[in-house]
Short mmCIF file of C-alpha atoms and ligand atoms in Angstrom, two decimals:
data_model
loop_
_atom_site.label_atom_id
_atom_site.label_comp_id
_atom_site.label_asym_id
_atom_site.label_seq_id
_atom_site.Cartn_x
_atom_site.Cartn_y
_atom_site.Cartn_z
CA UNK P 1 -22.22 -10.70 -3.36
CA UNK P 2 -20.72 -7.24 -3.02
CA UNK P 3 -19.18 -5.49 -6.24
CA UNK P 4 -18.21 -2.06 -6.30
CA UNK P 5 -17.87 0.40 -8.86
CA UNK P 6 -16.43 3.21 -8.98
CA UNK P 7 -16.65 5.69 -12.49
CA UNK P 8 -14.62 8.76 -12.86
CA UNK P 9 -14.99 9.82 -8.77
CA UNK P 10 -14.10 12.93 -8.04
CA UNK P 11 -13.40 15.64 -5.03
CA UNK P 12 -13.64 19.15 -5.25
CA UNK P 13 -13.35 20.92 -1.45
CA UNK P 14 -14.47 24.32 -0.87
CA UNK P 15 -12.17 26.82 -2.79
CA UNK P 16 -11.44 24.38 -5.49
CA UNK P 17 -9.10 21.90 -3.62
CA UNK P 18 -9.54 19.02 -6.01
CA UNK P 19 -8.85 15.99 -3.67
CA UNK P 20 -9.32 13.00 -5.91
CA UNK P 21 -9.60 13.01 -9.53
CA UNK P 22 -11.70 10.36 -11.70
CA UNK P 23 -10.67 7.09 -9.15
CA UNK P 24 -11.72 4.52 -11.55
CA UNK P 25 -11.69 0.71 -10.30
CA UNK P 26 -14.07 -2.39 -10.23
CA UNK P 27 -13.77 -4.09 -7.41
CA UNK P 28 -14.63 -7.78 -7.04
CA UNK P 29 -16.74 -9.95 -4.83
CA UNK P 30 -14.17 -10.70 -1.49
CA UNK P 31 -11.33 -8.43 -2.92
CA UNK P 32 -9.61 -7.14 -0.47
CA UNK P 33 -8.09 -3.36 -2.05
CA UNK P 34 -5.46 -1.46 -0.46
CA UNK P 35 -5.05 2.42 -1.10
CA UNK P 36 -1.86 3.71 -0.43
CA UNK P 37 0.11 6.72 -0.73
CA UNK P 38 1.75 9.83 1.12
CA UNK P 39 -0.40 11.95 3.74
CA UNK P 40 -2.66 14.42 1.64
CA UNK P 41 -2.91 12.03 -1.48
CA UNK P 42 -6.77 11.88 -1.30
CA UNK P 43 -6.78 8.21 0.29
CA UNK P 44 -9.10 9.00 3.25
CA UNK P 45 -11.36 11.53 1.03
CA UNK P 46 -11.54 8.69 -1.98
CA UNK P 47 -12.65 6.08 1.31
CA UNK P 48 -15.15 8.50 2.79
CA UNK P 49 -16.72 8.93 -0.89
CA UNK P 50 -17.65 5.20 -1.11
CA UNK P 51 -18.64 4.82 2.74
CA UNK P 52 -20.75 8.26 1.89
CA UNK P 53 -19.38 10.21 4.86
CA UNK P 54 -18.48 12.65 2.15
CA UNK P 55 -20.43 13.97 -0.80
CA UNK P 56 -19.12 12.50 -4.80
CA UNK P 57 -18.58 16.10 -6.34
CA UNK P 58 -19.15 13.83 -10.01
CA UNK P 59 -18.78 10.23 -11.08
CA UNK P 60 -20.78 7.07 -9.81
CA UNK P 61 -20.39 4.53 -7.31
CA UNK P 62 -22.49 1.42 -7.95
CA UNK P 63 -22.50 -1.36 -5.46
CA UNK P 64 -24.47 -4.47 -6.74
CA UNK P 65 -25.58 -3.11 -10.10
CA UNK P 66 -27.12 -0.57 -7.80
CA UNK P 67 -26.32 3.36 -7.52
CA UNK P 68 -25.45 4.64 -4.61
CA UNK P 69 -23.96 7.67 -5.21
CA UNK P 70 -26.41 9.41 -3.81
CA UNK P 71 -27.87 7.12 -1.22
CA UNK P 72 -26.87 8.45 2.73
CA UNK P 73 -24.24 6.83 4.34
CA UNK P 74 -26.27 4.66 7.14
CA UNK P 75 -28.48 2.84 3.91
CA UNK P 76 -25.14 1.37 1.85
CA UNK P 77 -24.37 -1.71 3.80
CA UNK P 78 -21.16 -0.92 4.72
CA UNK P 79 -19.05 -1.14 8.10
CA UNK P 80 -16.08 1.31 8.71
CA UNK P 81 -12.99 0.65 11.29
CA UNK P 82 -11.38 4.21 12.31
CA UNK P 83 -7.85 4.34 13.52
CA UNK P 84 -9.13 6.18 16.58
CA UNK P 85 -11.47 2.68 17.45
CA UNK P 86 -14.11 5.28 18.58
CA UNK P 87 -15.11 2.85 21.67
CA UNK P 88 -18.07 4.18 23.85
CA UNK P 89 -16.23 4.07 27.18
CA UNK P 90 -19.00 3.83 29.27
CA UNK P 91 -20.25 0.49 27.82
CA UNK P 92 -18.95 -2.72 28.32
CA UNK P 93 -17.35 -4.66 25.48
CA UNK P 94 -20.36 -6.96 25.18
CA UNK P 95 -22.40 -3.57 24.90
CA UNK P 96 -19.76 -2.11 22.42
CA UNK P 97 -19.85 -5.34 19.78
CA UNK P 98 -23.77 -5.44 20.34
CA UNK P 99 -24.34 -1.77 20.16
CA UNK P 100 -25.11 -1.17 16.26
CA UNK P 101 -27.49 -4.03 16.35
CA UNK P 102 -29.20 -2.83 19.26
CA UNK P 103 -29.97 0.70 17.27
CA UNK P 104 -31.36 -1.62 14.53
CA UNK P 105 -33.91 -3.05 17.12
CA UNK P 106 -32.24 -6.52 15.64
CA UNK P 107 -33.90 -9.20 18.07
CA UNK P 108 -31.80 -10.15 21.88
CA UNK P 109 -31.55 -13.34 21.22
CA UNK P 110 -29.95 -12.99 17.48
CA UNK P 111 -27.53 -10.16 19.00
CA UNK P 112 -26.16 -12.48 21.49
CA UNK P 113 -25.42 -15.38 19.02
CA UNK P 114 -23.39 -12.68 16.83
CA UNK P 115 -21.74 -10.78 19.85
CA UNK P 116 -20.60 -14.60 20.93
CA UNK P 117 -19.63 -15.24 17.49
CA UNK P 118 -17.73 -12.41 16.73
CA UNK P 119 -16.16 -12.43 20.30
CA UNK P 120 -15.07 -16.11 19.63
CA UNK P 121 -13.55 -15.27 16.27
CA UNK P 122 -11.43 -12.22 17.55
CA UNK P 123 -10.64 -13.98 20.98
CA UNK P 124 -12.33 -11.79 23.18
CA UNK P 125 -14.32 -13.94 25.07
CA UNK P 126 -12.51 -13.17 28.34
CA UNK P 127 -13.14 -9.25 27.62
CA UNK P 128 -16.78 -9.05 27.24
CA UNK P 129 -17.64 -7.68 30.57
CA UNK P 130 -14.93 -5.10 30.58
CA UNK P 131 -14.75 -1.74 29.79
CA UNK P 132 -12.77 -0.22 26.97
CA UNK P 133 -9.77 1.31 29.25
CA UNK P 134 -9.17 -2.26 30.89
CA UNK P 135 -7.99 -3.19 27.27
CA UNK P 136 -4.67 -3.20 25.66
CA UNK P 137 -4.50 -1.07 22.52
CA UNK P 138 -4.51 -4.42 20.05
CA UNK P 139 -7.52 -5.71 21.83
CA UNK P 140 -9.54 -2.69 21.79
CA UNK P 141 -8.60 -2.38 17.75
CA UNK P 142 -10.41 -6.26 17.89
CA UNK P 143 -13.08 -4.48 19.28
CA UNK P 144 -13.57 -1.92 16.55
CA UNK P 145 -13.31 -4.89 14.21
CA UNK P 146 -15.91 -6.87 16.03
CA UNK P 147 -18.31 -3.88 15.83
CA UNK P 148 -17.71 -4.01 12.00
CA UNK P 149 -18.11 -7.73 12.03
CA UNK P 150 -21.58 -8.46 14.10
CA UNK P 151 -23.01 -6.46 11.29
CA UNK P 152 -21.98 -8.57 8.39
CA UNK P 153 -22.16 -5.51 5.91
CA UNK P 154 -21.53 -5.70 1.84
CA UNK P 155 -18.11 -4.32 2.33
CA UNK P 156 -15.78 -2.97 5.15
CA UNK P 157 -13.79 -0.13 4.71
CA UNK P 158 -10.93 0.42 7.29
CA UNK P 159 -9.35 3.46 7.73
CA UNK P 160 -5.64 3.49 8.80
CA UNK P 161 -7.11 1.38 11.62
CA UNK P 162 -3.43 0.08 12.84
CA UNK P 163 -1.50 3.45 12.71
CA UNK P 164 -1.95 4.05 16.61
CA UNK P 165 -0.63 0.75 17.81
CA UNK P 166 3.24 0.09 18.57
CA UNK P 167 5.23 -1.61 15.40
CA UNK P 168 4.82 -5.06 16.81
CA UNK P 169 1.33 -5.12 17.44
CA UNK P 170 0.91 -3.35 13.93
CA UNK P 171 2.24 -6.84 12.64
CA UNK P 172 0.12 -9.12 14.85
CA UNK P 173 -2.71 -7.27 14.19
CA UNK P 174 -1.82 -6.96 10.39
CA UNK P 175 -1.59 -10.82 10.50
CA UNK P 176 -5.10 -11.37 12.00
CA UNK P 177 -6.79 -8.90 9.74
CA UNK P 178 -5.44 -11.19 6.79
CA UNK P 179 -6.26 -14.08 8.90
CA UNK P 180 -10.06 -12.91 8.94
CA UNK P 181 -10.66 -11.99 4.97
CA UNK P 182 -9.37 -15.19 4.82
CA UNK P 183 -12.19 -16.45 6.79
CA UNK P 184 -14.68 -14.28 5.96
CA UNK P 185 -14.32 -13.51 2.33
CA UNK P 186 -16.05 -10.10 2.61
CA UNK P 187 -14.80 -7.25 0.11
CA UNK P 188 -12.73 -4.65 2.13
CA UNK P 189 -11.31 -1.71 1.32
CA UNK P 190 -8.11 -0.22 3.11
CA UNK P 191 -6.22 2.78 3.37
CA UNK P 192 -2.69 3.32 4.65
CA UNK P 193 -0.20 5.33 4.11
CA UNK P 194 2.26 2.14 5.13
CA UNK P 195 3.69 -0.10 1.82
CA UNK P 196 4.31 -2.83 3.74
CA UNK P 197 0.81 -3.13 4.71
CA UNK P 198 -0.22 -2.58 1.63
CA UNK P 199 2.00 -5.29 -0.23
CA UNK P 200 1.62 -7.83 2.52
CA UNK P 201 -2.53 -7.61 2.55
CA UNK P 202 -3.87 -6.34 -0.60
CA UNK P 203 -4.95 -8.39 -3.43
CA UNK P 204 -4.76 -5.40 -5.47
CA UNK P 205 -3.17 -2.22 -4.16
CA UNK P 206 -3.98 1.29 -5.72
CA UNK P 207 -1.35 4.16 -5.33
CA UNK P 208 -2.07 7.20 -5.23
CA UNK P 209 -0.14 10.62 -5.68
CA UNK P 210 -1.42 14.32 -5.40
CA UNK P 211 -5.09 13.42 -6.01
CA UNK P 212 -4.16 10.82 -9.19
CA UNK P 213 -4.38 7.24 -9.25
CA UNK P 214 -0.88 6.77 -10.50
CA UNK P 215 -1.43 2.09 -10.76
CA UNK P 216 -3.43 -0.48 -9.76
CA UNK P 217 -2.24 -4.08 -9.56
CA UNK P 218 -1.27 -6.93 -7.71
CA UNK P 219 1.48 -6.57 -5.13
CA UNK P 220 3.89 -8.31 -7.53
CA UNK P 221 2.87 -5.97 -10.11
CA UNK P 222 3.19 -2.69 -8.22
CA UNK P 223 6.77 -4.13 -6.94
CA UNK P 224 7.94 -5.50 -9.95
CA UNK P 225 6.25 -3.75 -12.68
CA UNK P 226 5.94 -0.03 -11.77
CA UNK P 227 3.92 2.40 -14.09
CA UNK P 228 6.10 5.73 -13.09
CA UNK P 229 8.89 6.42 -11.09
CA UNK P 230 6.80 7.66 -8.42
CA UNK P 231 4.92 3.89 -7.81
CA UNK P 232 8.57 2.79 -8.25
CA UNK P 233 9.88 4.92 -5.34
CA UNK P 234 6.64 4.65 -3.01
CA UNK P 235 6.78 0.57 -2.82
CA UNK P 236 9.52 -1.40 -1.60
CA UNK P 237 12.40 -1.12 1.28
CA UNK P 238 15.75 0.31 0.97
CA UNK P 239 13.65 1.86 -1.82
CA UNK P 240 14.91 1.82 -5.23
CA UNK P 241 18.48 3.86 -6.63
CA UNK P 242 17.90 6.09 -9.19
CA UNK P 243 20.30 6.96 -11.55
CA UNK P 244 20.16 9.76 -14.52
CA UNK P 245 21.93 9.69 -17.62
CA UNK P 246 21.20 9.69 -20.84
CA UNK P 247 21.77 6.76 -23.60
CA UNK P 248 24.87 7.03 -25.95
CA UNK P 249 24.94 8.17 -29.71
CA UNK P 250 25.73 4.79 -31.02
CA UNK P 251 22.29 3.57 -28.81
CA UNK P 252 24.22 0.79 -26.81
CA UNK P 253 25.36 2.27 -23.62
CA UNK P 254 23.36 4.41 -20.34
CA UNK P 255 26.02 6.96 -19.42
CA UNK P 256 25.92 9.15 -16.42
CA UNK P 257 28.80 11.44 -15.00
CA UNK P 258 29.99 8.70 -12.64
CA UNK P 259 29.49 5.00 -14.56
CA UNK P 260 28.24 3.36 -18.30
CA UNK P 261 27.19 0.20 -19.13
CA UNK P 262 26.44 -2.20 -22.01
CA UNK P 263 22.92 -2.64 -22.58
CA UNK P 264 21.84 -5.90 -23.45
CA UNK P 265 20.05 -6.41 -26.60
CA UNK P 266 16.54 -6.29 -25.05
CA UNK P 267 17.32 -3.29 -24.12
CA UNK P 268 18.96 -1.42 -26.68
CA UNK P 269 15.56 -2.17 -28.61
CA UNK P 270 13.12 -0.89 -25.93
CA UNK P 271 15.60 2.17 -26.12
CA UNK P 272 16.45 3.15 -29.67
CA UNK P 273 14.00 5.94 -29.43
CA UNK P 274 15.60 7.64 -26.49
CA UNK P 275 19.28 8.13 -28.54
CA UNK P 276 20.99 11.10 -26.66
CA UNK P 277 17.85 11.84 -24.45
CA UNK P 278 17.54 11.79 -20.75
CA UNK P 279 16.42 8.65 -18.80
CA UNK P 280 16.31 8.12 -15.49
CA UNK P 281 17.81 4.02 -14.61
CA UNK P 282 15.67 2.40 -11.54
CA UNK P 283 17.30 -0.47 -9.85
CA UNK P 284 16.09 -2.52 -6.48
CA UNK P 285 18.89 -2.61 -4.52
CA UNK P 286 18.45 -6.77 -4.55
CA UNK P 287 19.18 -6.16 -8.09
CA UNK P 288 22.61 -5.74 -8.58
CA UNK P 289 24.85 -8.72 -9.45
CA UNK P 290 28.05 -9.06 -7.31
CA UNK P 291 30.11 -9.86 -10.28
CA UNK P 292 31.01 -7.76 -13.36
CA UNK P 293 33.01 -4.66 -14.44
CA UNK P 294 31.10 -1.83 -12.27
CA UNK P 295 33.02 -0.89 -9.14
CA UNK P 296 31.44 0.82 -5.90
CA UNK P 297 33.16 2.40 -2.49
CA UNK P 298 31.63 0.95 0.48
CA UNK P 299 30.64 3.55 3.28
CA UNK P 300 28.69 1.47 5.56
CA UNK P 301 27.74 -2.29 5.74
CA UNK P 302 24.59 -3.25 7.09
CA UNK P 303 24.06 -6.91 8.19
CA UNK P 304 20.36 -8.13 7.85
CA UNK P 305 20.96 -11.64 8.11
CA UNK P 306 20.33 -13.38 5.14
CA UNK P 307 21.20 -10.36 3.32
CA UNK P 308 24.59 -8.05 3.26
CA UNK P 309 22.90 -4.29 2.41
CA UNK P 310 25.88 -1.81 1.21
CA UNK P 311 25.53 1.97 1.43
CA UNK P 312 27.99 2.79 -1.27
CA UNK P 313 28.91 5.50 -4.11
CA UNK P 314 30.09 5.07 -7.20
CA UNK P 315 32.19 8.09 -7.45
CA UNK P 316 30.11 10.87 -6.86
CA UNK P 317 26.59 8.59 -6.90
CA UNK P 318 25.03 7.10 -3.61
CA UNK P 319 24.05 3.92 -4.27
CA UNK P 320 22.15 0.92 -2.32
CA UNK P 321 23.31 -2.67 -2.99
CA UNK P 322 21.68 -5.48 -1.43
CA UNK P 323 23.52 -8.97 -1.88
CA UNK P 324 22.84 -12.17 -0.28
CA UNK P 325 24.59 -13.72 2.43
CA UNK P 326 26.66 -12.45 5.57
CA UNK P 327 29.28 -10.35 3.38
CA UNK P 328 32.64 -9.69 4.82
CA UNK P 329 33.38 -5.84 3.74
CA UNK P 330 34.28 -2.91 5.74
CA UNK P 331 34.09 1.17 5.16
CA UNK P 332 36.26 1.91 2.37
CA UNK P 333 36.34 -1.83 0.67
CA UNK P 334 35.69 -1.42 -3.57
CA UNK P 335 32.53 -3.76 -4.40
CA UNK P 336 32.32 -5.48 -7.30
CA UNK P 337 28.96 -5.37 -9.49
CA UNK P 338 26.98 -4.97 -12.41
CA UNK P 339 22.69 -4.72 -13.48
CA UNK P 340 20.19 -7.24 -13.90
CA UNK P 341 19.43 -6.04 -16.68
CA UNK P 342 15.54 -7.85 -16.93
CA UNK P 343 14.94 -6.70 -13.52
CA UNK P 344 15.92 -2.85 -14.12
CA UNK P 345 13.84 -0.31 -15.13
CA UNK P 346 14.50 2.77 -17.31
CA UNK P 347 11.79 5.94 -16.89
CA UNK P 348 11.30 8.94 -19.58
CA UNK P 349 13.15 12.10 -17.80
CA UNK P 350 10.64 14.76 -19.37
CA UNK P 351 6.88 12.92 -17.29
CA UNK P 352 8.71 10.22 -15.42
CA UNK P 353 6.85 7.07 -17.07
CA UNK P 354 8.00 3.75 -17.09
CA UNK P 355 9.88 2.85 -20.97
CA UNK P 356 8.59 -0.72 -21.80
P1 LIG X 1 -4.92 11.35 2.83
O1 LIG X 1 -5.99 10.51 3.42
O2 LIG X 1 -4.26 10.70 1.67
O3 LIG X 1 -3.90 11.83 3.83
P2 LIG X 1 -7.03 13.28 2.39
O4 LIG X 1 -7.99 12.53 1.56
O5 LIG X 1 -7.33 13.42 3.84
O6 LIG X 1 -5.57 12.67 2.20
O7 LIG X 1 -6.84 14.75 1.80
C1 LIG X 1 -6.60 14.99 0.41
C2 LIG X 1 -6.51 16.48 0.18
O8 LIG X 1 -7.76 17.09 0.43
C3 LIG X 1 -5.49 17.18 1.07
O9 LIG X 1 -4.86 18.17 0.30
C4 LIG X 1 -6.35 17.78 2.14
O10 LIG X 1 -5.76 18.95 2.65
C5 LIG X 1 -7.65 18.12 1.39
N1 LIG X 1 -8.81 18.05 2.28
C6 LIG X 1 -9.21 17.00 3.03
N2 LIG X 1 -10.35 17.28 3.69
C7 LIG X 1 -10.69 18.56 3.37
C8 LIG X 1 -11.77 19.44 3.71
N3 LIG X 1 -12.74 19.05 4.54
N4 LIG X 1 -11.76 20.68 3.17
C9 LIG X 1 -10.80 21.07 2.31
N5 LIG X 1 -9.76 20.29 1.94
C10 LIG X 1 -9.69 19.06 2.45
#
C-alpha cells in the first residue's frame, strides 16, 4: 500500500518567491499522477517537496497514514528517475542497477536475484557488463528506471525523465513506462512539461499555472471538461480557437466583430446571466461541423491522414478547423461550418473560468 497526501503544500524561496501554493491531492494506492504545466509553474519544486529533496515551507504530506513532512529524504521509501539518468560512469550496468542496494548492505545473493529481475523486465540482460557510454540514450534511461525498480520503494517519482531523448524514443520509452505501471502497480508521480505525455500516461493529471493548481482529473476530464481557459489552452493539439464576443440583448446569440450564432437552448440557459457581457467561446478544432450557415477562407490545408486540418479566418478571425477525411480544398476555397454546440465551451472574460 502506498497513499499519499498532500494538505495545503506550499513553497516560499528565499526573497519570497512563492513556488507552489496549497497543492492539495490524495493520491491512491498504484495511481499513476501526472503534473504538468509550462517551465517555472512549480512542477519540479511541488515533486522535490514530496521526495523531500526540498523543505515544505507549510502544509503536510502523509504517506500511509504516516507524516512525513518532516522525515529526511533517504527514510520516505521513495525512488526518483532524473532526466539527466545520473549514471556512475565508472561502474558497470550490473554495478549501476545493484548500487543502492549495495549502500543498504542488502545481502549478494538477494541483490543479484533483483539486478536479474529488473534487468529481465527492462531488457537489459545483454547490457549488464557494460559501461554507461556503450549505451544508447533509451537504454541508459532503462537504466535509471532499473535503479528505481531493484528498490521496490512506496512510490516513484520521475522527473521529466524522457525530455533528453529524440521524439521517437520519447514515444517508445513513453510506451514502456506505461507498459511497467501496468505491471507493477506501484504509485508514481510524474512531471512534464509535455501534454501528450501527460494525457497518454496519467490516470489523473494535475495542471499547474504560476504556482496554482488550476484542475485535477482524468485525461478525459482535463480534455473535455476544462476548469479555465488556461487548462483549456495547455491540453490538446492544434490547441483550442478562442473567440471573444459578448452575448446579444435578446440572450440568444454570441456575437463577435467577425461572426454570430444561434445558441441552442442549453445554452441560452447556462448563459442568461451573461446578457451583454463579455465571454470568451472555446472550440477544439475537431469541433466544428462541416455543414451550416458559418463561412471560413481557407489559407492553408494541412493533410493528416484521417483528418483534413484548415488554417482559416473568418474575416478578420484565425481560426483552426479540423474535419475528417482527405478534404479536397485549396488556399482561398470558402469552408462551410457551424459549432457543436455540447462540445463548446464558453469562459467568463473578467477571471477566465469555465460557465457551466
Ligand atoms: P518547473 O518545474 O515547473 O519548471 P520549478 O518548480 O523549477 O518550476 O520552479 C518554480 C518557481 O520557483 C520558478 O519561478 C523558479 O524560478 C523558482 N525557483 C525554483 N527553485 C528555486 C530556488 N532554489 N530559489 C529560488 N527560486 C526558485
Amino acid at each position: 500500500m502506498s497513499e499519499l497526501n498532500l494538505q495545503h503544500l506550499k513553497k516560499v524561496y528565499e526573497g519570497d518567491v512563492v513556488a507552489v501554493h496549497d497543492f492539495n491531492i490524495d493520491i491512491k494506492d498504484g495511481e499513476f499522477i501526472v503534473i504538468v504545466g509550462p517551465s517555472g509553474c512549480g512542477k519540479s519544486t511541488s515533486l522535490r517537496m514530496i521526495a523531500g529533496l526540498e523543505e515544505i515551507s507549510s502544509g503536510k504530506a502523509i504517506l500511509d497514514g504516516k507524516d512525513i513532512t518532516d522525515v529526511a529524504s533517504k527514510n520516505r521509501d521513495m525512488a526518483m528517475v532524473f532526466q539527466n539518468y545520473a549514471l556512475y560512469a565508472h561502474m558497470t550496468i550490473y554495478q549501476n542497477l545493484a548500487f543502492s542496494l549495495t549502500l543498504r548492505h542488502v545481502d549478494k545473493k538477494e541483490i543479484h536475484r533483483k539486478v536479474m529481475a529488473v534487468a529481465a523486465m527492462l531488457n537489459l540482460d545483454e547490457q549488464l557488463n557494460k559501461k554507461p557510454k556503450q549505451l544508447s540514450g533509451g537504454q541508459r534511461q532503462r537504466v535509471a528506471l532499473g535503479r528505481a525498480l531493484v528498490r521496490t520503494p512506496k512510490i516513484f517519482l520521475f522527473d521529466e525523465p524522457l525530455s533528453n531523448l529524440d521524439a521517437k524514443l520519447r514515444v517508445k520509452m513513453r510506451r514502456e513506462i506505461k507498459i511497467l505501471h501496468q505491471k507493477i502497480t506501484a504509485t508514481m508521480i510524474y512531471v512534464t512539461h509535455d501534454q501528450v505525455e501527460a494525457l497518454t500516461l496519467a490516470d489523473r493529471i494535475v495542471v499547474m499555472s504560476m504556482g496554482h493548481v488550476q484542475q485535477i482529473g482524468t485525461p478525459l476530464e482535463i480534455y473535455s471538461n476544462p476548469n479555465n481557459k488556461f487548462v483549456a489552452s495547455f491540453v490538446g493539439n492544434p490547441p483550442m480557437n478562442f473567440f471573444y464576443g459578448k452575448i446579444s440583448a435578446d440572450g440568444n446569440k454570441f456575437v463577435t466583430d467577425d461572426f454570430s450564432f444561434d445558441l441552442d437552448e442549453k445554452r441560452k440557459i447556462m448563459l442568461k446571466e451573461y446578457i451583454n457581457k463579455d465571454v470568451i467561446l472555446g472550440v477544439r478544432p475537431e469541433h466544428f461541423i462541416p455543414k451550416g450557415d458559418l463561412k471560413a477562407k481557407v489559407e492553408i490545408v494541412e493533410h493528416l491522414g484521417a483528418h483534413t486540418l484548415f488554417n482559416c479566418s473568418i474575416n478578420r478571425t484565425k481560426a483552426k478547423i479540423k474535419f475528417e477525411g482527405w478534404l479536397d480544398y485549396k488556399e482561398g476555397d470558402d469552408i462551410i461550418f457551424s459549432f457543436n454546440q455540447d462540445l463548446i465551451c464558453f469562459f467568463d472574460k473578467r477571471n477566465e473560468e469555465r460557465i457551466r
